Short mmCIF file of C-alpha atoms in Angstrom, two decimals:
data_model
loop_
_atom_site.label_atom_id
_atom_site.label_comp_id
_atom_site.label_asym_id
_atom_site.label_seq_id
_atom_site.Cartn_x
_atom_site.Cartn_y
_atom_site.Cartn_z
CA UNK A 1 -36.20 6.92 -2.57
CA UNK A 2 -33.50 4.35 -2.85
CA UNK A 3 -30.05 5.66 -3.42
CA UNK A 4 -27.61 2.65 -5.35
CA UNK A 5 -24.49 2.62 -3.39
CA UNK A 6 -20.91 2.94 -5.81
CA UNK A 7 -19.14 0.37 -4.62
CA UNK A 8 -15.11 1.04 -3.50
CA UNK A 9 -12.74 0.88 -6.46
CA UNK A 10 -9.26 1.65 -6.76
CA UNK A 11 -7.60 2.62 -10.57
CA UNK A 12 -4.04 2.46 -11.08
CA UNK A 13 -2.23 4.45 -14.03
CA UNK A 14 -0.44 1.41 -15.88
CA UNK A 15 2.92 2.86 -16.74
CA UNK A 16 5.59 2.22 -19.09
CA UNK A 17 7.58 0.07 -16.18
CA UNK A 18 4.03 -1.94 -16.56
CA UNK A 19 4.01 -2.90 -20.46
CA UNK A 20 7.45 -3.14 -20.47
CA UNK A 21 7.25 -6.33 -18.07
CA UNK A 22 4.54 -7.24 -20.25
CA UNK A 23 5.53 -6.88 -23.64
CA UNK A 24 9.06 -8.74 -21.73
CA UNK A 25 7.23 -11.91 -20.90
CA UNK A 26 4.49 -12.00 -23.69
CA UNK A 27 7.76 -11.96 -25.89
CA UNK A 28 8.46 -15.22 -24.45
CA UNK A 29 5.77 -16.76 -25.77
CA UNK A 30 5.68 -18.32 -29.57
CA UNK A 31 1.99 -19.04 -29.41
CA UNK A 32 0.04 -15.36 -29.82
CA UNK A 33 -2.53 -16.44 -28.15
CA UNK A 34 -0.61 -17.39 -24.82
CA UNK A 35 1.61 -14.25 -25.34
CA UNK A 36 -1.57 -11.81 -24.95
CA UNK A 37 -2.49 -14.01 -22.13
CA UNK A 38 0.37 -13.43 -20.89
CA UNK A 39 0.79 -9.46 -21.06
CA UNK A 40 -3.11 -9.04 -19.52
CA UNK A 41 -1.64 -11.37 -16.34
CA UNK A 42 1.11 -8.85 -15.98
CA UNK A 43 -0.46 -6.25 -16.39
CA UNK A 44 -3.45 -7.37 -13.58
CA UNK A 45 -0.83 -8.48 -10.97
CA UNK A 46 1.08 -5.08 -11.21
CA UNK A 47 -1.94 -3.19 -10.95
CA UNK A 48 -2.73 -5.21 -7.61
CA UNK A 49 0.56 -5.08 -6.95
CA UNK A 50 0.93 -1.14 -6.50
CA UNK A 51 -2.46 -1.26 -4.41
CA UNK A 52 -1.14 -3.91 -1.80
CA UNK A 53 2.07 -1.80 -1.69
CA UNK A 54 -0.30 1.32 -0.71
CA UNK A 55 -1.61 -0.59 1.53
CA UNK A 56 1.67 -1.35 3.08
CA UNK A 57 1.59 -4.57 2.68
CA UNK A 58 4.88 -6.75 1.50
CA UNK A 59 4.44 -8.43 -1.54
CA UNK A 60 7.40 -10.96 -3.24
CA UNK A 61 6.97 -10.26 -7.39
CA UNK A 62 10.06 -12.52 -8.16
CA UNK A 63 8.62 -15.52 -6.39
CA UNK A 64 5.34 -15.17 -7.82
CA UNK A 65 4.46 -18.00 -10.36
CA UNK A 66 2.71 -14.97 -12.52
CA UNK A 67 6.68 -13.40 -12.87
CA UNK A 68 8.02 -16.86 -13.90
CA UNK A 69 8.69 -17.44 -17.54
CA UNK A 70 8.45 -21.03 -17.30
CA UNK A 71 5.55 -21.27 -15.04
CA UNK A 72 3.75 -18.88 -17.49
CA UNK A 73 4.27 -20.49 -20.30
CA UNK A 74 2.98 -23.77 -18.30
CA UNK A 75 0.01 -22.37 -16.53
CA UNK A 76 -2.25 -19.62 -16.64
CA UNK A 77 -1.57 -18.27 -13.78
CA UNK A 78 -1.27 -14.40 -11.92
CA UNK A 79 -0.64 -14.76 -9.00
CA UNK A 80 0.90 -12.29 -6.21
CA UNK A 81 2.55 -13.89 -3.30
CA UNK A 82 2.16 -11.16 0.15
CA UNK A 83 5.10 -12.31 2.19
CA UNK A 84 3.76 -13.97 5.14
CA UNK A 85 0.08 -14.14 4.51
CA UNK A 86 -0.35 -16.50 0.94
CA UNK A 87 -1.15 -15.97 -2.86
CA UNK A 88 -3.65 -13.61 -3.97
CA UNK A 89 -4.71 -14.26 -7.70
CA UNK A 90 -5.45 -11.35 -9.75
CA UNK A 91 -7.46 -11.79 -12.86
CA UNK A 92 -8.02 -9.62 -15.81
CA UNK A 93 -11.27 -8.61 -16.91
CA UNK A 94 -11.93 -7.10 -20.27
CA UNK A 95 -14.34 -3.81 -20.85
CA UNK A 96 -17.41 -5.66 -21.71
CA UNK A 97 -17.14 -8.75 -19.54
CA UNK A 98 -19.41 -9.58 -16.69
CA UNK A 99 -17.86 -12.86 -14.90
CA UNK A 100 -14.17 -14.27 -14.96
CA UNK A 101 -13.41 -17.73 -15.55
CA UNK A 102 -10.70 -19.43 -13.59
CA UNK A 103 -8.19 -21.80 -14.54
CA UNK A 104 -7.93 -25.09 -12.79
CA UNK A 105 -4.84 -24.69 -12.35
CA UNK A 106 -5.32 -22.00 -10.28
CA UNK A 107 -8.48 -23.69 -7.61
CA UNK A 108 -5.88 -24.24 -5.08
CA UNK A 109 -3.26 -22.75 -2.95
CA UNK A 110 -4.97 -19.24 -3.24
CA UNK A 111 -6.23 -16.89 -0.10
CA UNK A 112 -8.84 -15.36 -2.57
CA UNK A 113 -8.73 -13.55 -6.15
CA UNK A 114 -9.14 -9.83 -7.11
CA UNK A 115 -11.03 -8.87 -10.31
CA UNK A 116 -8.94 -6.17 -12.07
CA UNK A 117 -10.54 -4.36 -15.37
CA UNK A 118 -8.26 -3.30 -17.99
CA UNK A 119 -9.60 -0.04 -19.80
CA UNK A 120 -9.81 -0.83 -23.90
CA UNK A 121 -5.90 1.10 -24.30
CA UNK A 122 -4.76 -1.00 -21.84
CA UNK A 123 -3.81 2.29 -19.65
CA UNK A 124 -5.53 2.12 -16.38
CA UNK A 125 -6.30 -1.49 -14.45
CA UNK A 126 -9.38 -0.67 -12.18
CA UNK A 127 -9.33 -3.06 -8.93
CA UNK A 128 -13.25 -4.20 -8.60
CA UNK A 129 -13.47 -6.43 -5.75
CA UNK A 130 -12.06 -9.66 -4.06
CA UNK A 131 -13.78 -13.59 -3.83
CA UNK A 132 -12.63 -15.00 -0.98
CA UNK A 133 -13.00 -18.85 -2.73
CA UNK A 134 -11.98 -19.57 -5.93
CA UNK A 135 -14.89 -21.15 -7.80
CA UNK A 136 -14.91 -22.30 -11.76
CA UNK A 137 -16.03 -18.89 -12.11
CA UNK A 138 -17.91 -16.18 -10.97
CA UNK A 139 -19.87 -13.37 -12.06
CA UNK A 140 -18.84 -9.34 -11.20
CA UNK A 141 -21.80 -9.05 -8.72
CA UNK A 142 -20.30 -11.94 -6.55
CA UNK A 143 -17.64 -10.03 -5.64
CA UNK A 144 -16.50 -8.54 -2.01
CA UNK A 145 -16.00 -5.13 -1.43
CA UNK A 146 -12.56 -4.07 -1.74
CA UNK A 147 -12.37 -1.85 1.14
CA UNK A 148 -12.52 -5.16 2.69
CA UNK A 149 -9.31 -7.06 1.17
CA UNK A 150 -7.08 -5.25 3.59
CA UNK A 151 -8.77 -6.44 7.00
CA UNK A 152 -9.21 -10.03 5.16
CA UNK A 153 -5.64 -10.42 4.34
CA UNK A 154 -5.14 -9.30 7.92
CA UNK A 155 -7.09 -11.87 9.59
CA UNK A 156 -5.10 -14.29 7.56
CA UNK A 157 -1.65 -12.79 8.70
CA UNK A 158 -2.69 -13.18 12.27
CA UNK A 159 -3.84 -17.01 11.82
CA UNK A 160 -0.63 -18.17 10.47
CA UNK A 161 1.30 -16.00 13.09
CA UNK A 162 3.20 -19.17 15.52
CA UNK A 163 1.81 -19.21 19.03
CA UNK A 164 6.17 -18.79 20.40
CA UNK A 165 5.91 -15.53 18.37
CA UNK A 166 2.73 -14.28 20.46
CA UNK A 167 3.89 -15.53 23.89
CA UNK A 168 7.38 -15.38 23.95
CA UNK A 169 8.03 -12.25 26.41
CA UNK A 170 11.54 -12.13 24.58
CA UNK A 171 9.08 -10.79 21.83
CA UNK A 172 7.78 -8.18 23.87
CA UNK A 173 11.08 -6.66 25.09
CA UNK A 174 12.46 -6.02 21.31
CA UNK A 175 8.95 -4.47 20.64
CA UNK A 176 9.85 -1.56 22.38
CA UNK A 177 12.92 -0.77 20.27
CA UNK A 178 12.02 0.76 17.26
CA UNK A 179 11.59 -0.56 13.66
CA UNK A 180 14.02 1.78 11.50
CA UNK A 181 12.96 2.86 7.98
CA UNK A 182 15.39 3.78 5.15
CA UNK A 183 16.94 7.30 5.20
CA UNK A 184 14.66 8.95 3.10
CA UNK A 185 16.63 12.05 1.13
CA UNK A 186 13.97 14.87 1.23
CA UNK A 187 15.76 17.57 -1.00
CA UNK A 188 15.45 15.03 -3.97
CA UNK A 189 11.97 14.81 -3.78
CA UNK A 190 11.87 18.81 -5.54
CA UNK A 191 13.92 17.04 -8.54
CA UNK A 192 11.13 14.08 -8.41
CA UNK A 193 13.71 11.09 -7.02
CA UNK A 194 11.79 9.73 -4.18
CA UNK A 195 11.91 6.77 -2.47
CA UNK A 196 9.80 3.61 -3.12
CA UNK A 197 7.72 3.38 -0.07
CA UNK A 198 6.80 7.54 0.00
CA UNK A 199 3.67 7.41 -2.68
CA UNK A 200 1.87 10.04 -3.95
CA UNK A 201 -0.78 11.38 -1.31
CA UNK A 202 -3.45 10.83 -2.63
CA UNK A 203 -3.06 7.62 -3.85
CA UNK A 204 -2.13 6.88 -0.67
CA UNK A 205 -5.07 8.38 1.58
CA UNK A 206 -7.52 6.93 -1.31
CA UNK A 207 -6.81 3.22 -0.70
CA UNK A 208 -6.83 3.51 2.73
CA UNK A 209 -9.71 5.54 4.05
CA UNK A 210 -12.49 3.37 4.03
CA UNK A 211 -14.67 6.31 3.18
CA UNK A 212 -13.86 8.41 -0.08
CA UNK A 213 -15.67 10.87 2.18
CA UNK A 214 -13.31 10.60 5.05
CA UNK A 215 -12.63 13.90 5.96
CA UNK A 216 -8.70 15.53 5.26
CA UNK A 217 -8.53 18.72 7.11
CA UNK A 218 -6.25 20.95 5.71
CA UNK A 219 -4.16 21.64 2.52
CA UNK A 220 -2.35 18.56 1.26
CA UNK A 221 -2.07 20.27 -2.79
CA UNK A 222 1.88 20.72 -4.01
CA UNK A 223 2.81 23.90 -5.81
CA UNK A 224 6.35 24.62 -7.81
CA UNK A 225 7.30 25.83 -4.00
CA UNK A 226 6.00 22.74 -2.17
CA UNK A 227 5.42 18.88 -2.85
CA UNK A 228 4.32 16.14 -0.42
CA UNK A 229 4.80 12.43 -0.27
CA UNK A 230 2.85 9.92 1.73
CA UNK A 231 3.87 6.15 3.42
CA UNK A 232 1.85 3.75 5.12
CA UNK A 233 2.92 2.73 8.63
CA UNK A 234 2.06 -0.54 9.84
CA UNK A 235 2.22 -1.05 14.32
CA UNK A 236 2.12 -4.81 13.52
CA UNK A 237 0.20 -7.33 14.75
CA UNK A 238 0.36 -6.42 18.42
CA UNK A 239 -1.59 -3.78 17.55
CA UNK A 240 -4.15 -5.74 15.40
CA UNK A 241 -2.61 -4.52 12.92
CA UNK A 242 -3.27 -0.44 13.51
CA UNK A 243 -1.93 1.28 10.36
CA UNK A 244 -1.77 4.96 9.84
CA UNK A 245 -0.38 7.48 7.21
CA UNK A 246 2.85 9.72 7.70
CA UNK A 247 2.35 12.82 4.79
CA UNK A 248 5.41 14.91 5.01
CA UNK A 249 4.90 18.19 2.98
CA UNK A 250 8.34 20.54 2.08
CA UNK A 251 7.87 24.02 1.63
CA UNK A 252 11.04 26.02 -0.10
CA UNK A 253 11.45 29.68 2.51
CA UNK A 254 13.20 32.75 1.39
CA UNK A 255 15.94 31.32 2.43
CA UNK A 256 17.70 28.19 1.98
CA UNK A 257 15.66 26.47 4.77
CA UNK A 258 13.05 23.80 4.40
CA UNK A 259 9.56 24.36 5.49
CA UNK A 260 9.15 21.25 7.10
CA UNK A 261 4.90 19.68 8.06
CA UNK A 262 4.33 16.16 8.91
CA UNK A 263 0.80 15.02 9.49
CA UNK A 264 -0.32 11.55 10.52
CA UNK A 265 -3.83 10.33 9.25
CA UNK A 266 -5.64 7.45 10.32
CA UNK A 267 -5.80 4.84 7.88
CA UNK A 268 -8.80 2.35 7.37
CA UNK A 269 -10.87 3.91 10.61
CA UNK A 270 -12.27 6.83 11.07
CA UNK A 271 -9.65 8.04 14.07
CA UNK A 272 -6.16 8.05 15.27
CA UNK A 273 -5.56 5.63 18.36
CA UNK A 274 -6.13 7.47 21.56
CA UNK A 275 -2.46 7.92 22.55
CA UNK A 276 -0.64 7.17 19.59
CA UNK A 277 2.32 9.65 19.96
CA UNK A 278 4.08 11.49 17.03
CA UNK A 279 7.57 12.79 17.69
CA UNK A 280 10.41 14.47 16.32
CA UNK A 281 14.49 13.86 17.17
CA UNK A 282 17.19 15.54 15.97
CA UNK A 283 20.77 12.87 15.03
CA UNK A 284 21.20 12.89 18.38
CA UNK A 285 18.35 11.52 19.45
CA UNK A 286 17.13 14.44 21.61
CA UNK A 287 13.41 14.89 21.85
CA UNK A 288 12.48 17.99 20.03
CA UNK A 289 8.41 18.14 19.86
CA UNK A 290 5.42 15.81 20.10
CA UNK A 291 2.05 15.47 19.83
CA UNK A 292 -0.23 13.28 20.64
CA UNK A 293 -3.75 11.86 19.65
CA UNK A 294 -6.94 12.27 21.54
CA UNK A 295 -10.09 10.54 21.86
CA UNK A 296 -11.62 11.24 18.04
CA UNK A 297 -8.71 13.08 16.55
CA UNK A 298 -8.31 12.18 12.98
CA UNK A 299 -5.16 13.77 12.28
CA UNK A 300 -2.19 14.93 14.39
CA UNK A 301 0.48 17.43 12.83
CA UNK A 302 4.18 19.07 13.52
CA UNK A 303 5.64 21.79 11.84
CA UNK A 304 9.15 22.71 12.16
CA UNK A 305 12.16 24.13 9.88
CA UNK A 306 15.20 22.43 8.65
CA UNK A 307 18.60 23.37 6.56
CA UNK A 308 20.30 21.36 3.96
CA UNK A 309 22.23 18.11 5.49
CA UNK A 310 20.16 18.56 8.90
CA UNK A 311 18.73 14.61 10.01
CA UNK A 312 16.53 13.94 11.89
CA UNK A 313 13.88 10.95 12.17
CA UNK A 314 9.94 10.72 13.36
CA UNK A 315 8.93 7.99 15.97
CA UNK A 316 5.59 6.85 15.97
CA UNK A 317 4.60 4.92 18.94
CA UNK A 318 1.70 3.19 20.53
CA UNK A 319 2.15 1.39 23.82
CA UNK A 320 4.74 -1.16 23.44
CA UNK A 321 5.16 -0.72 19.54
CA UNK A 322 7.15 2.12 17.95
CA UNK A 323 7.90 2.73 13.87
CA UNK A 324 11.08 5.07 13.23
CA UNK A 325 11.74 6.85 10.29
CA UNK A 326 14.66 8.39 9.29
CA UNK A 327 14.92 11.58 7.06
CA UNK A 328 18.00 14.39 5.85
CA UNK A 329 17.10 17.62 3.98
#
């Protein structure tokens, strides 16, 4: 017997921030018919929007022709420029429909377009699938997988990368300093203040594992005592772009010290690098544990406890290439 295969989706919640851009740029608008337009564009690039920032990839909103109050009102357009890579379109699709039309306006200067259904209340935007052309229009069942759109918009990144950049050796000295994250305040996250980049986890882990069946050993639930926050880390494009997930889970003790766990997942293959290293320093920068991935390890963890005001930061490293971030309890 023939089992149908669910194809990959991804829904995203569409908050209050959301309509409020929405209902702010649809506002604009004296024709009603352009102002819904309007609001359903917004409301298709955030949606795409949050996934790409899952994803870890950086995206430019303000320079985006869809975020433009004058371009809207002159195109239809929704467009979301990814710094360094191109314009992805990102095109709402109503409950009942089964193809998109695209604007001519829109045939050009795009590296693909994502189909994004908006539930009938308008609260969830469910990310279908990617074309990779952009045609007068095309019908749901011409669309790419979207587990794909990551390793795509890759490909593209490394294209457009300038040949000095890849052979300078300048380039491979500063590679091995380390790229410094924000300070990321960990006691806030228990009064729900956290920092843009840490997501929850399992958003996180579900746009990147190219499996919904990947396997995540262990418990990664919050209680009232506990709550966890994930981030993607990108190696860069020396790496072919290897990207992994940091989860850091706090634990409240007995006593005023932090339970501190930090796992790292793989994220879009099955495994870690062989190698990749995970290490802690304290503000010094004194070594203070490490681990290290094996051949077929798909997570690597370190545990450790930690008062309030103590710093320290996590370096993950492969080879040449290390990510640092920085945290304080």
């Amino acid at each position: 017997m023939n089992h149908a295969i669910e194809p990959i989706t991804f829904t995203v919640s569409l908050s209050l921030s959301a309509h409020r851009a929405a209902e702010k740029f649809s506002r604009q608008q004296s024709n009603p018919r352009k102002a819904k337009q309007v609001y359903l564009n917004t409301l298709a690039v955030y949606a795409v929007n949050f996934y790409l920032g899952c994803l870890g990839f950086e995206t430019d909103l303000e320079n985006s022709e869809s975020w433009n109050p004058v371009m809207q009102t002159l195109l239809d357009a929704a467009d979301l420029k990814i710094k360094n890579i191109g314009k992805l379109e990102c095109r709402a699709v109503l409950p009942d429909a089964d193809w998109i039309e695209v604007p001519p306006e829109v045939w050009e200067d795009r590296i693909g377009c994502v189909a994004v259904k908006l539930s009938k209340s308008l609260r969830e935007a469910t990310l279908l699938g990617f074309i990779k052309q952009m045609p007068e229009k095309f019908f749901m069942y011409q669309l790419s997988s979207l587990e794909d759109l990551p390793e795509y918009l890759q490909t593209i990144a490394r294209r457009s990368q300038p040949l000095s950049k890849i052979e300078n050796p300048q380039n491979k000295e500063e590679a091995t300093k380390p790229i410094e994250g924000a300070i990321a305040k960990l006691k806030q996250w228990f009064e729900g203040i956290f920092e843009p980049d840490w997501q929850p986890v399992e958003l996180v882990l579900a746009a990147n594992f190219r499996s919904p069946t990947h396997p995540v050993s262990g418990n990664i639930e919050t209680s009232k005592a506990s709550i966890s926050r994930a981030k993607i880390i990108n190696l860069g494009m020396q790496l072919a772009e290897t990207t992994v997930a940091l989860v850091v889970r706090l634990t409240t003790t007995a006593t005023e010290e932090i339970d501190v766990r930090l796992r790292l997942y793989p994220a879009r293959e099955n495994y870690l690098p062989k190698d990749l290293k995970l290490t802690v320093v304290d503000e010094s920068g004194k070594v203070c544990m490490e681990a290290q991935a094996r051949r077929a390890d798909n997570w690597i963890q370190l545990q450790f406890g930690a008062l309030p005001g103590e710093k320290f930061s996590t370096i993950i490293s492969l080879r040449d290439v290390s990510i640092k971030e920085n945290f304080v309890i």
